[in-house]
Short mmCIF file of C-alpha atoms in Angstrom, two decimals:
data_model
loop_
_atom_site.label_atom_id
_atom_site.label_comp_id
_atom_site.label_asym_id
_atom_site.label_seq_id
_atom_site.Cartn_x
_atom_site.Cartn_y
_atom_site.Cartn_z
CA UNK A 1 44.03 -56.09 12.79
CA UNK A 2 47.71 -56.61 12.00
CA UNK A 3 50.07 -53.84 11.01
CA UNK A 4 50.47 -55.28 7.48
CA UNK A 5 46.71 -55.24 6.90
CA UNK A 6 46.47 -51.64 8.10
CA UNK A 7 49.27 -50.63 5.73
CA UNK A 8 47.52 -52.37 2.79
CA UNK A 9 44.20 -50.63 3.61
CA UNK A 10 45.88 -47.22 3.79
CA UNK A 11 47.63 -47.89 0.47
CA UNK A 12 44.34 -48.78 -1.24
CA UNK A 13 42.66 -45.65 0.10
CA UNK A 14 45.58 -43.53 -1.10
CA UNK A 15 45.41 -45.06 -4.60
CA UNK A 16 41.65 -44.41 -4.79
CA UNK A 17 42.20 -40.79 -3.73
CA UNK A 18 44.83 -40.33 -6.45
CA UNK A 19 42.57 -41.88 -9.11
CA UNK A 20 39.81 -39.41 -8.22
CA UNK A 21 42.18 -36.53 -8.98
CA UNK A 22 43.43 -37.82 -12.33
CA UNK A 23 41.73 -36.29 -15.43
CA UNK A 24 40.09 -38.68 -17.87
CA UNK A 25 39.31 -41.22 -15.15
CA UNK A 26 35.62 -42.18 -14.83
CA UNK A 27 34.65 -42.22 -11.16
CA UNK A 28 31.19 -43.41 -10.21
CA UNK A 29 29.38 -42.15 -7.13
CA UNK A 30 25.97 -42.28 -5.52
CA UNK A 31 24.02 -39.15 -4.49
CA UNK A 32 26.14 -36.04 -4.17
CA UNK A 33 25.49 -32.95 -2.01
CA UNK A 34 27.75 -29.91 -2.31
CA UNK A 35 27.13 -27.99 0.90
CA UNK A 36 27.18 -24.23 1.34
CA UNK A 37 30.80 -22.98 1.48
CA UNK A 38 32.12 -26.08 -0.29
CA UNK A 39 33.63 -26.19 -3.80
CA UNK A 40 33.56 -29.30 -5.98
CA UNK A 41 35.77 -29.32 -9.07
CA UNK A 42 34.82 -31.84 -11.73
CA UNK A 43 37.83 -32.88 -13.82
CA UNK A 44 37.78 -35.73 -16.27
CA UNK A 45 34.60 -37.82 -16.43
CA UNK A 46 32.48 -38.22 -13.32
CA UNK A 47 29.03 -39.61 -12.59
CA UNK A 48 26.52 -39.22 -9.76
CA UNK A 49 22.95 -40.31 -9.17
CA UNK A 50 21.22 -37.23 -7.74
CA UNK A 51 23.06 -33.93 -7.34
CA UNK A 52 22.16 -31.08 -4.97
CA UNK A 53 24.29 -27.94 -5.01
CA UNK A 54 24.26 -25.30 -2.27
CA UNK A 55 27.90 -24.35 -2.63
CA UNK A 56 30.00 -24.09 -5.80
CA UNK A 57 30.61 -26.55 -8.63
CA UNK A 58 33.20 -26.04 -11.39
CA UNK A 59 32.93 -28.43 -14.33
CA UNK A 60 36.03 -28.76 -16.49
CA UNK A 61 35.34 -32.19 -17.95
CA UNK A 62 32.12 -34.18 -18.24
CA UNK A 63 29.62 -34.64 -15.44
CA UNK A 64 26.73 -37.08 -15.80
CA UNK A 65 23.80 -36.84 -13.39
CA UNK A 66 21.84 -40.07 -13.71
CA UNK A 67 18.73 -38.69 -12.03
CA UNK A 68 17.87 -35.13 -10.91
CA UNK A 69 19.97 -31.99 -10.43
CA UNK A 70 18.85 -29.24 -8.00
CA UNK A 71 20.95 -26.11 -7.58
CA UNK A 72 20.73 -23.41 -4.92
CA UNK A 73 24.36 -22.37 -5.33
CA UNK A 74 26.71 -21.50 -8.19
CA UNK A 75 27.57 -23.78 -11.10
CA UNK A 76 30.13 -22.95 -13.81
CA UNK A 77 30.79 -24.94 -16.98
CA UNK A 78 34.19 -23.97 -18.28
CA UNK A 79 35.50 -24.26 -21.84
CA UNK A 80 34.42 -27.52 -23.56
CA UNK A 81 32.70 -28.78 -20.40
CA UNK A 82 29.69 -31.13 -20.64
CA UNK A 83 26.78 -31.49 -18.21
CA UNK A 84 24.54 -34.44 -19.03
CA UNK A 85 21.40 -34.80 -16.85
CA UNK A 86 19.18 -37.82 -17.42
CA UNK A 87 16.40 -36.50 -15.20
CA UNK A 88 15.17 -33.00 -14.27
CA UNK A 89 17.18 -29.82 -13.80
CA UNK A 90 15.87 -27.22 -11.34
CA UNK A 91 17.61 -23.93 -10.53
CA UNK A 92 16.19 -22.45 -7.33
CA UNK A 93 18.83 -19.88 -6.33
CA UNK A 94 22.30 -18.75 -7.36
CA UNK A 95 23.75 -18.85 -10.87
CA UNK A 96 24.58 -21.30 -13.60
CA UNK A 97 27.02 -20.03 -16.25
CA UNK A 98 28.05 -22.02 -19.30
CA UNK A 99 31.28 -21.08 -21.06
CA UNK A 100 32.30 -21.29 -24.69
CA UNK A 101 31.80 -24.68 -26.39
CA UNK A 102 30.17 -26.12 -23.26
CA UNK A 103 27.01 -28.22 -23.53
CA UNK A 104 24.04 -28.87 -21.25
CA UNK A 105 21.65 -31.75 -21.90
CA UNK A 106 18.49 -32.34 -19.83
CA UNK A 107 16.61 -35.64 -20.20
CA UNK A 108 13.35 -34.38 -18.70
CA UNK A 109 12.20 -30.89 -17.60
CA UNK A 110 14.31 -27.79 -17.02
CA UNK A 111 12.82 -25.38 -14.46
CA UNK A 112 14.15 -22.07 -13.20
CA UNK A 113 11.74 -22.13 -10.28
CA UNK A 114 11.71 -22.78 -6.56
CA UNK A 115 9.79 -25.66 -5.01
CA UNK A 116 8.17 -24.62 -1.71
CA UNK A 117 5.73 -26.90 0.15
CA UNK A 118 5.03 -28.84 -3.02
CA UNK A 119 4.34 -25.72 -5.13
CA UNK A 120 6.54 -24.03 -7.71
CA UNK A 121 7.17 -20.33 -7.01
CA UNK A 122 9.35 -17.55 -8.43
CA UNK A 123 13.09 -18.23 -8.27
CA UNK A 124 16.00 -15.80 -7.95
CA UNK A 125 18.31 -18.04 -9.99
CA UNK A 126 20.10 -16.90 -13.14
CA UNK A 127 21.05 -19.02 -16.15
CA UNK A 128 23.47 -17.38 -18.57
CA UNK A 129 24.69 -19.43 -21.48
CA UNK A 130 27.42 -18.72 -24.00
CA UNK A 131 27.99 -22.38 -24.77
CA UNK A 132 27.26 -24.55 -27.78
CA UNK A 133 23.68 -25.00 -26.67
CA UNK A 134 21.17 -26.38 -24.20
CA UNK A 135 19.13 -29.44 -25.18
CA UNK A 136 15.92 -30.21 -23.27
CA UNK A 137 13.94 -33.38 -23.91
CA UNK A 138 11.02 -32.20 -21.76
CA UNK A 139 9.51 -28.82 -20.90
CA UNK A 140 11.23 -25.49 -20.19
CA UNK A 141 9.75 -23.32 -17.41
CA UNK A 142 11.29 -19.95 -16.51
CA UNK A 143 9.96 -18.02 -13.50
CA UNK A 144 12.85 -15.77 -12.54
CA UNK A 145 14.08 -12.21 -13.23
CA UNK A 146 15.97 -11.30 -16.40
CA UNK A 147 17.67 -14.25 -18.09
CA UNK A 148 20.02 -14.04 -21.06
CA UNK A 149 20.13 -17.15 -23.21
CA UNK A 150 22.63 -16.14 -25.88
CA UNK A 151 23.34 -19.67 -27.08
CA UNK A 152 20.97 -22.01 -28.88
CA UNK A 153 18.14 -23.80 -27.10
CA UNK A 154 16.76 -27.11 -28.41
CA UNK A 155 13.44 -27.89 -26.71
CA UNK A 156 11.27 -30.93 -27.33
CA UNK A 157 8.44 -30.02 -24.94
CA UNK A 158 6.39 -26.92 -24.13
CA UNK A 159 7.82 -23.59 -22.99
CA UNK A 160 6.44 -21.34 -20.26
CA UNK A 161 8.11 -18.02 -19.47
CA UNK A 162 6.74 -15.85 -16.66
CA UNK A 163 9.45 -13.20 -16.64
CA UNK A 164 11.56 -11.23 -19.12
CA UNK A 165 13.89 -13.46 -21.07
CA UNK A 166 16.22 -13.03 -24.05
CA UNK A 167 16.70 -16.05 -26.31
CA UNK A 168 19.20 -16.53 -29.08
CA UNK A 169 17.97 -19.14 -31.54
CA UNK A 170 15.19 -21.42 -30.29
CA UNK A 171 14.89 -24.83 -31.96
CA UNK A 172 11.55 -26.63 -31.55
CA UNK A 173 12.39 -30.30 -32.06
CA UNK A 174 9.12 -32.17 -31.44
CA UNK A 175 7.27 -33.79 -34.37
CA UNK A 176 4.01 -32.63 -32.74
CA UNK A 177 2.74 -29.14 -31.96
CA UNK A 178 4.49 -27.33 -29.11
CA UNK A 179 2.97 -24.61 -26.92
CA UNK A 180 4.85 -21.39 -26.09
CA UNK A 181 3.42 -19.46 -23.13
CA UNK A 182 5.57 -16.32 -23.26
CA UNK A 183 5.73 -13.14 -21.22
CA UNK A 184 5.11 -9.83 -22.99
CA UNK A 185 8.80 -8.94 -22.53
CA UNK A 186 10.16 -12.23 -23.91
CA UNK A 187 12.46 -11.82 -26.91
CA UNK A 188 13.39 -14.61 -29.33
CA UNK A 189 15.82 -13.97 -32.14
CA UNK A 190 14.71 -16.81 -34.44
CA UNK A 191 12.44 -19.81 -34.00
CA UNK A 192 13.53 -22.89 -35.94
CA UNK A 193 10.90 -25.56 -36.59
CA UNK A 194 12.72 -28.82 -37.22
CA UNK A 195 9.85 -31.30 -37.64
CA UNK A 196 6.46 -29.62 -37.15
CA UNK A 197 4.84 -26.72 -39.01
CA UNK A 198 2.56 -25.41 -36.28
CA UNK A 199 3.12 -23.53 -32.99
CA UNK A 200 0.56 -22.64 -30.32
CA UNK A 201 1.22 -19.33 -28.54
CA UNK A 202 -0.99 -18.60 -25.54
CA UNK A 203 -0.84 -14.85 -26.22
CA UNK A 204 2.50 -13.26 -27.22
CA UNK A 205 4.75 -14.07 -30.20
CA UNK A 206 7.75 -11.68 -30.07
CA UNK A 207 10.08 -13.52 -32.43
CA UNK A 208 12.08 -11.82 -35.15
CA UNK A 209 12.12 -14.77 -37.52
CA UNK A 210 10.76 -18.22 -38.39
CA UNK A 211 12.83 -20.84 -40.18
CA UNK A 212 12.63 -24.50 -41.09
CA UNK A 213 9.30 -25.02 -42.84
CA UNK A 214 7.81 -23.48 -45.99
CA UNK A 215 4.45 -23.05 -44.27
CA UNK A 216 4.04 -22.25 -40.57
CA UNK A 217 0.77 -21.85 -38.68
CA UNK A 218 0.72 -19.82 -35.45
CA UNK A 219 -2.39 -20.20 -33.34
CA UNK A 220 -3.77 -19.30 -29.92
CA UNK A 221 -6.49 -20.94 -27.80
CA UNK A 222 -8.26 -17.56 -27.62
CA UNK A 223 -7.72 -16.83 -31.33
CA UNK A 224 -5.94 -13.58 -30.35
CA UNK A 225 -2.19 -13.04 -30.64
CA UNK A 226 -0.10 -10.03 -29.61
CA UNK A 227 3.39 -9.07 -30.65
CA UNK A 228 5.70 -6.12 -30.22
CA UNK A 229 8.40 -7.66 -32.37
CA UNK A 230 7.00 -9.87 -35.10
CA UNK A 231 9.58 -9.64 -37.85
CA UNK A 232 9.05 -12.35 -40.42
CA UNK A 233 12.71 -12.02 -41.29
CA UNK A 234 13.82 -11.85 -44.91
CA UNK A 235 15.77 -15.06 -44.35
CA UNK A 236 12.43 -16.90 -44.15
CA UNK A 237 11.12 -17.74 -47.62
CA UNK A 238 7.60 -19.09 -47.23
CA UNK A 239 4.17 -18.61 -45.73
CA UNK A 240 3.14 -17.76 -42.16
CA UNK A 241 -0.48 -18.17 -41.11
CA UNK A 242 -1.94 -16.50 -38.02
CA UNK A 243 -4.99 -18.51 -36.98
CA UNK A 244 -7.00 -15.66 -35.41
CA UNK A 245 -6.52 -11.95 -34.67
CA UNK A 246 -3.10 -10.31 -34.49
CA UNK A 247 -2.21 -7.05 -32.73
CA UNK A 248 1.36 -5.98 -33.42
CA UNK A 249 3.59 -2.94 -33.15
CA UNK A 250 6.08 -3.95 -35.81
CA UNK A 251 6.64 -6.58 -38.46
CA UNK A 252 8.26 -7.07 -41.83
CA UNK A 253 7.23 -9.28 -44.75
CA UNK A 254 10.06 -10.04 -47.17
CA UNK A 255 9.63 -10.00 -50.93
CA UNK A 256 9.27 -13.80 -51.14
CA UNK A 257 7.03 -14.20 -48.10
CA UNK A 258 3.34 -14.30 -47.33
CA UNK A 259 1.63 -13.46 -44.04
CA UNK A 260 -1.98 -14.61 -43.75
CA UNK A 261 -4.07 -13.38 -40.80
CA UNK A 262 -7.26 -15.41 -40.42
CA UNK A 263 -8.91 -12.66 -38.40
CA UNK A 264 -8.36 -8.95 -37.79
CA UNK A 265 -4.93 -7.29 -38.01
CA UNK A 266 -4.24 -4.26 -35.81
CA UNK A 267 -0.98 -2.33 -36.24
CA UNK A 268 -0.05 0.05 -33.41
CA UNK A 269 3.32 1.84 -33.55
CA UNK A 270 5.93 0.87 -36.11
CA UNK A 271 7.47 0.01 -38.39
CA UNK A 272 5.31 -2.27 -40.55
CA UNK A 273 7.07 -2.92 -43.86
CA UNK A 274 5.57 -5.07 -46.61
CA UNK A 275 7.72 -6.24 -49.51
CA UNK A 276 5.76 -9.47 -50.07
CA UNK A 277 2.10 -10.45 -49.59
CA UNK A 278 -0.18 -9.62 -46.66
CA UNK A 279 -3.58 -11.32 -46.65
CA UNK A 280 -6.04 -10.27 -43.93
CA UNK A 281 -9.24 -12.29 -43.76
CA UNK A 282 -10.83 -9.68 -41.49
CA UNK A 283 -10.31 -5.96 -40.87
CA UNK A 284 -7.01 -4.08 -41.09
CA UNK A 285 -6.67 -1.21 -38.58
CA UNK A 286 -3.68 1.14 -38.34
CA UNK A 287 -3.51 3.51 -35.39
CA UNK A 288 -1.20 4.87 -32.71
CA UNK A 289 -1.51 5.03 -28.92
CA UNK A 290 0.49 6.75 -26.21
CA UNK A 291 1.31 3.31 -24.78
CA UNK A 292 3.20 2.27 -27.90
CA UNK A 293 6.49 0.58 -27.03
CA UNK A 294 8.87 2.43 -29.35
CA UNK A 295 7.50 5.96 -28.84
CA UNK A 296 7.41 6.80 -32.53
CA UNK A 297 5.29 9.93 -33.12
CA UNK A 298 3.31 8.09 -35.82
CA UNK A 299 2.85 4.57 -37.14
CA UNK A 300 5.00 3.74 -40.18
CA UNK A 301 3.02 1.50 -42.56
CA UNK A 302 4.76 0.95 -45.90
CA UNK A 303 3.65 -1.24 -48.80
CA UNK A 304 6.58 -1.18 -51.21
CA UNK A 305 6.34 -1.61 -54.96
CA UNK A 306 6.75 -5.39 -54.71
CA UNK A 307 4.21 -5.57 -51.87
CA UNK A 308 0.57 -6.64 -52.12
CA UNK A 309 -2.17 -6.40 -49.51
CA UNK A 310 -5.51 -8.24 -49.54
CA UNK A 311 -8.15 -7.21 -47.00
CA UNK A 312 -11.39 -9.23 -46.89
CA UNK A 313 -12.94 -6.78 -44.39
CA UNK A 314 -12.52 -3.03 -43.92
CA UNK A 315 -9.31 -0.98 -44.09
CA UNK A 316 -9.05 1.87 -41.56
CA UNK A 317 -6.02 4.11 -41.08
CA UNK A 318 -6.21 6.57 -38.17
CA UNK A 319 -2.51 7.44 -37.96
CA UNK A 320 0.38 7.14 -40.37
CA UNK A 321 3.85 8.66 -40.56
CA UNK A 322 4.67 11.03 -43.41
CA UNK A 323 7.65 8.88 -44.41
CA UNK A 324 5.46 5.80 -45.00
CA UNK A 325 5.90 4.59 -48.57
CA UNK A 326 2.84 3.05 -50.24
CA UNK A 327 3.60 2.15 -53.85
CA UNK A 328 2.21 -1.40 -53.86
CA UNK A 329 -1.27 -2.75 -54.53
CA UNK A 330 -4.23 -3.34 -52.21
CA UNK A 331 -7.20 -5.61 -52.98
CA UNK A 332 -10.10 -4.59 -50.76
CA UNK A 333 -13.50 -6.22 -50.24
CA UNK A 334 -14.73 -3.80 -47.58
CA UNK A 335 -14.63 -0.03 -47.02
CA UNK A 336 -11.52 2.13 -47.33
CA UNK A 337 -11.27 4.77 -44.58
CA UNK A 338 -8.20 7.00 -44.41
CA UNK A 339 -8.36 9.52 -41.56
CA UNK A 340 -4.61 10.21 -41.59
CA UNK A 341 -4.01 11.79 -45.00
CA UNK A 342 -2.21 8.84 -46.63
CA UNK A 343 -0.56 9.38 -49.99
CA UNK A 344 -1.22 6.03 -51.69
CA UNK A 345 1.05 6.00 -54.75
CA UNK A 346 0.10 2.51 -55.89
CA UNK A 347 -3.21 0.98 -56.94
CA UNK A 348 -6.31 0.21 -54.85
CA UNK A 349 -8.61 -2.50 -56.23
CA UNK A 350 -12.21 -2.67 -54.94
CA UNK A 351 -13.92 -6.02 -55.44
CA UNK A 352 -17.35 -5.58 -53.79
CA UNK A 353 -20.36 -3.39 -54.52
CA UNK A 354 -21.72 -0.71 -52.22
CA UNK A 355 -18.39 0.19 -50.64
CA UNK A 356 -17.31 3.60 -49.37
CA UNK A 357 -13.92 5.13 -50.19
CA UNK A 358 -12.97 7.90 -47.73
CA UNK A 359 -9.75 9.93 -47.91
CA UNK A 360 -9.66 12.70 -45.27
CA UNK A 361 -7.03 15.30 -44.32
CA UNK A 362 -5.57 15.53 -47.80
CA UNK A 363 -5.41 11.78 -48.38
CA UNK A 364 -4.95 10.84 -52.02
CA UNK A 365 -4.89 7.69 -54.17
CA UNK A 366 -2.91 7.45 -57.39
CA UNK A 367 -5.03 4.76 -59.10
CA UNK A 368 -8.38 3.14 -58.28
CA UNK A 369 -9.78 0.08 -60.03
CA UNK A 370 -13.44 -0.84 -59.48
CA UNK A 371 -14.90 -4.24 -60.28
CA UNK A 372 -18.30 -2.65 -60.86
CA UNK A 373 -19.65 0.70 -62.09
CA UNK A 374 -18.63 3.91 -60.34
CA UNK A 375 -22.25 4.47 -59.31
CA UNK A 376 -22.03 1.33 -57.14
CA UNK A 377 -19.54 3.09 -54.81
CA UNK A 378 -19.52 6.14 -52.55
CA UNK A 379 -16.54 8.51 -52.60
CA UNK A 380 -15.65 11.00 -49.89
CA UNK A 381 -14.45 13.31 -51.39
CA UNK A 382 -15.27 12.63 -55.02
CA UNK A 383 -11.87 13.69 -56.37
CA UNK A 384 -9.48 11.74 -54.13
CA UNK A 385 -7.71 9.96 -57.01
CA UNK A 386 -5.62 10.61 -60.11
CA UNK A 387 -6.90 7.71 -62.20
CA UNK A 388 -10.10 5.68 -61.88
CA UNK A 389 -11.11 2.62 -63.88
CA UNK A 390 -14.64 1.26 -63.45
CA UNK A 391 -15.79 -2.23 -64.53
CA UNK A 392 -12.13 -3.19 -64.56
CA UNK A 393 -11.06 -6.60 -65.81
CA UNK A 394 -7.74 -6.27 -63.97
CA UNK A 395 -9.22 -5.83 -60.50
CA UNK A 396 -9.04 -9.61 -59.79
CA UNK A 397 -5.34 -9.78 -60.62
CA UNK A 398 -4.18 -11.09 -57.22
CA UNK A 399 -3.13 -14.72 -57.07
CA UNK A 400 -1.52 -16.21 -53.99
CA UNK A 401 2.06 -17.43 -54.28
CA UNK A 402 2.48 -21.15 -54.89
CA UNK A 403 4.85 -22.47 -52.23
CA UNK A 404 6.13 -26.06 -52.45
CA UNK A 405 5.05 -28.68 -49.96
CA UNK A 406 6.83 -28.64 -46.60
CA UNK A 407 9.63 -31.18 -46.32
CA UNK A 408 10.76 -32.97 -43.19
CA UNK A 409 7.52 -32.54 -41.27
CA UNK A 410 6.36 -35.73 -39.60
CA UNK A 411 3.73 -34.22 -37.36
CA UNK A 412 0.79 -35.64 -39.26
CA UNK A 413 -1.00 -32.34 -38.70
CA UNK A 414 -2.86 -30.62 -41.48
CA UNK A 415 -1.65 -27.21 -42.57
CA UNK A 416 -3.15 -24.86 -45.16
CA UNK A 417 -5.12 -26.45 -47.96
CA UNK A 418 -2.87 -25.46 -50.84
CA UNK A 419 0.23 -27.46 -51.61
CA UNK A 420 -0.55 -30.60 -49.57
CA UNK A 421 -0.50 -34.18 -50.76
CA UNK A 422 -3.10 -36.88 -50.38
CA UNK A 423 -2.76 -39.97 -48.22
CA UNK A 424 -2.17 -43.25 -50.03
CA UNK A 425 -3.79 -45.57 -47.52
CA UNK A 426 -5.94 -48.30 -49.04
CA UNK A 427 -8.84 -48.15 -46.61
CA UNK A 428 -12.37 -48.09 -48.10
CA UNK A 429 -13.09 -44.72 -46.46
CA UNK A 430 -10.21 -42.70 -45.04
CA UNK A 431 -9.45 -39.06 -44.37
CA UNK A 432 -6.95 -37.46 -46.77
CA UNK A 433 -5.84 -33.97 -47.69
CA UNK A 434 -6.35 -32.83 -51.25
CA UNK A 435 -3.49 -31.77 -53.45
CA UNK A 436 -5.26 -28.48 -53.93
CA UNK A 437 -8.50 -27.18 -52.47
CA UNK A 438 -8.19 -23.65 -53.78
CA UNK A 439 -11.52 -22.04 -54.52
CA UNK A 440 -12.27 -20.52 -57.91
CA UNK A 441 -11.61 -16.83 -58.43
CA UNK A 442 -15.34 -16.05 -58.19
CA UNK A 443 -15.77 -17.76 -54.81
CA UNK A 444 -15.77 -15.55 -51.73
CA UNK A 445 -14.67 -17.18 -48.48
CA UNK A 446 -16.21 -16.02 -45.21
CA UNK A 447 -14.19 -17.25 -42.23
CA UNK A 448 -17.12 -16.62 -39.88
CA UNK A 449 -18.97 -19.57 -41.47
CA UNK A 450 -18.13 -22.78 -39.66
CA UNK A 451 -16.47 -25.45 -41.78
CA UNK A 452 -18.36 -28.71 -42.30
CA UNK A 453 -17.21 -31.95 -40.67
CA UNK A 454 -17.84 -35.19 -42.57
CA UNK A 455 -19.04 -37.93 -40.21
CA UNK A 456 -18.76 -40.90 -42.56
CA UNK A 457 -18.90 -42.05 -46.17
CA UNK A 458 -20.61 -45.35 -47.02
CA UNK A 459 -19.76 -47.12 -50.29
CA UNK A 460 -22.46 -49.07 -52.12
CA UNK A 461 -22.94 -50.50 -55.61
CA UNK A 462 -22.29 -47.63 -58.03
CA UNK A 463 -23.07 -45.04 -55.36
CA UNK A 464 -22.00 -43.57 -52.03
CA UNK A 465 -23.75 -41.81 -49.17
CA UNK A 466 -21.94 -39.04 -47.31
CA UNK A 467 -23.13 -37.97 -43.84
CA UNK A 468 -22.02 -34.69 -42.26
CA UNK A 469 -22.63 -32.57 -39.18
CA UNK A 470 -25.14 -29.73 -39.33
CA UNK A 471 -23.94 -26.11 -39.45
CA UNK A 472 -26.24 -23.34 -38.20
CA UNK A 473 -27.09 -19.99 -39.84
CA UNK A 474 -26.38 -21.07 -43.41
CA UNK A 475 -28.32 -21.42 -46.66
CA UNK A 476 -27.08 -24.85 -47.70
CA UNK A 477 -24.19 -27.18 -48.49
CA UNK A 478 -22.11 -27.79 -51.60
CA UNK A 479 -20.75 -31.33 -52.05
CA UNK A 480 -17.89 -31.82 -54.50
CA UNK A 481 -16.73 -35.26 -55.66
CA UNK A 482 -14.48 -36.74 -58.33
CA UNK A 483 -11.83 -39.32 -59.10
CA UNK A 484 -8.92 -36.87 -59.00
CA UNK A 485 -7.12 -35.92 -55.79
CA UNK A 486 -6.94 -32.28 -56.87
CA UNK A 487 -10.66 -32.25 -57.86
CA UNK A 488 -9.99 -31.54 -61.53
CA UNK A 489 -13.22 -32.05 -63.51
CA UNK A 490 -15.02 -32.73 -60.22
CA UNK A 491 -18.80 -32.54 -60.01
CA UNK A 492 -20.87 -30.60 -57.47
CA UNK A 493 -24.24 -31.11 -55.84
CA UNK A 494 -26.10 -28.67 -53.60
CA UNK A 495 -28.39 -29.59 -50.69
CA UNK A 496 -30.45 -27.46 -48.31
CA UNK A 497 -29.47 -26.37 -44.81
CA UNK A 498 -31.75 -28.96 -43.15
CA UNK A 499 -30.04 -31.92 -44.83
CA UNK A 500 -27.18 -33.82 -43.16
CA UNK A 501 -26.58 -36.49 -45.83
CA UNK A 502 -26.45 -36.95 -49.59
CA UNK A 503 -26.48 -40.03 -51.82
CA UNK A 504 -24.68 -39.76 -55.15
CA UNK A 505 -25.63 -42.39 -57.77
CA UNK A 506 -24.53 -43.55 -61.24
CA UNK A 507 -20.86 -43.82 -60.32
CA UNK A 508 -18.20 -46.11 -61.76
CA UNK A 509 -17.60 -49.39 -59.96
CA UNK A 510 -14.16 -50.16 -58.50
CA UNK A 511 -13.21 -46.48 -58.75
CA UNK A 512 -11.95 -44.35 -55.85
CA UNK A 513 -13.81 -41.07 -55.35
CA UNK A 514 -12.68 -38.06 -53.31
CA UNK A 515 -15.35 -36.06 -51.47
CA UNK A 516 -15.38 -32.69 -49.68
CA UNK A 517 -18.13 -30.35 -48.48
CA UNK A 518 -18.51 -26.67 -47.67
CA UNK A 519 -21.41 -24.60 -46.41
CA UNK A 520 -22.61 -21.32 -47.89
CA UNK A 521 -24.94 -18.42 -47.27
CA UNK A 522 -26.09 -15.28 -49.07
CA UNK A 523 -24.67 -11.84 -48.20
CA UNK A 524 -24.48 -8.35 -49.66
CA UNK A 525 -21.42 -9.59 -51.55
CA UNK A 526 -23.42 -12.43 -53.09
CA UNK A 527 -22.93 -16.08 -52.17
CA UNK A 528 -20.11 -16.64 -49.64
CA UNK A 529 -18.63 -19.97 -48.58
CA UNK A 530 -16.92 -21.64 -45.65
CA UNK A 531 -13.58 -23.34 -46.14
CA UNK A 532 -13.70 -26.86 -47.51
CA UNK A 533 -13.97 -29.77 -45.11
CA UNK A 534 -11.18 -32.30 -44.85
CA UNK A 535 -11.33 -34.71 -47.77
CA UNK A 536 -12.72 -38.25 -47.53
CA UNK A 537 -12.19 -40.95 -50.08
CA UNK A 538 -14.19 -44.06 -50.81
CA UNK A 539 -13.88 -47.01 -53.20
CA UNK A 540 -17.15 -47.73 -54.97
CA UNK A 541 -18.41 -51.34 -54.98
#
């Protein structure tokens, strides 16, 4: 090789080296490995395929990782830095710190875990973020000691946290239901639901607020949820539904909010403050254990003047703090048992016959309203009230708040029955959701009765036949049908428990009919019903 050619080659290499150092220059590379003891400073805009870090990386500009990023070292995003990962991000050891206004984007999963022999195990890595936010298109898995996520997290997949973690605001961005498998010590400031109105928690909730949808349903595969920090923050104006039992040590319901527990509610420790509506479709138990997190001497349970409580089962209070303030109203279908000496300064409404009202240890009730005669109830003691009104016409005064339909939800999932709109599809027989499926005031809903599932609806000349699946341990079925989506002026037919179909005749041709079914049985409260089935519609021939 001639001397001139060597000089030209050296000049080219020198120019390439200088370009790599200039900010704002986009330099492409293949796989990159930052070895232990090495430091790689990213200035300007740079791009790699796969990135493995065992040393130190300082990002001052924008770094794009086209595939996967694995870190066992230290990574720092300085002011305004951007880390854009198209694949997976896995932190196995070391630290990743994001500075002010920095951004991290992950195209697939983000794991704070170690991969050993093909299995994910606990990591020692730390991820501390003060930046503008972390966006994750896939799942988030955290299996590492204390993490502090002060900035916002936007997650489109499921979340699994095996260790203590502190979130700032958590944005759930998927249009379908996401699952949060949280540790007991996990803390989330506020959960924002951007597109869906339902979350599945495997066990623990521990969020101080819910925002984004007017109605939110929280469920668990085991129908049992636990929380030591369930504050339905005052900023949230809407309805939260717990699909199952809830055990909690503290929560707050604002004056324009409703919390519905479709199971039993147990309150251990405090405070529990109710300014809005609490509806418990099971039992309500208030007590205090030595294992309570906040070490209050007693449980604070306050129903303020604007607060209302509905309990479909029994109310039992075994421990309550003297500074609890109960000036609101309670509507009770079961027994009232106060073993803690509660001073109830509001009104208790009793809606079922044969119930027992017990107020021990100096417990006292300002006003009692009974739906039936006083002789239909048992009092212990007999003088535990200031005012008592039997055969009261005001005892049924509770009506649930009417919240508007959720906006922006594209999940296609069905929420609570009230406030939803019907489908407009033109199929001969399609599933829709009624504008309103609220039962009449006289109806009593028993959540232990399984809801009916409609198998099919067959349209014929001036009639239809509806077929449904059998429900055990019931007395019969009630079929409601009509030409209005909200079942105004709808007609009803009743069939026995052994039937699984019904033919309705003398209908109008070319008309669309809406059909729904519920099961019922007899109890000591009279006839009680399941919830309505999903609505079917059919166009008559």
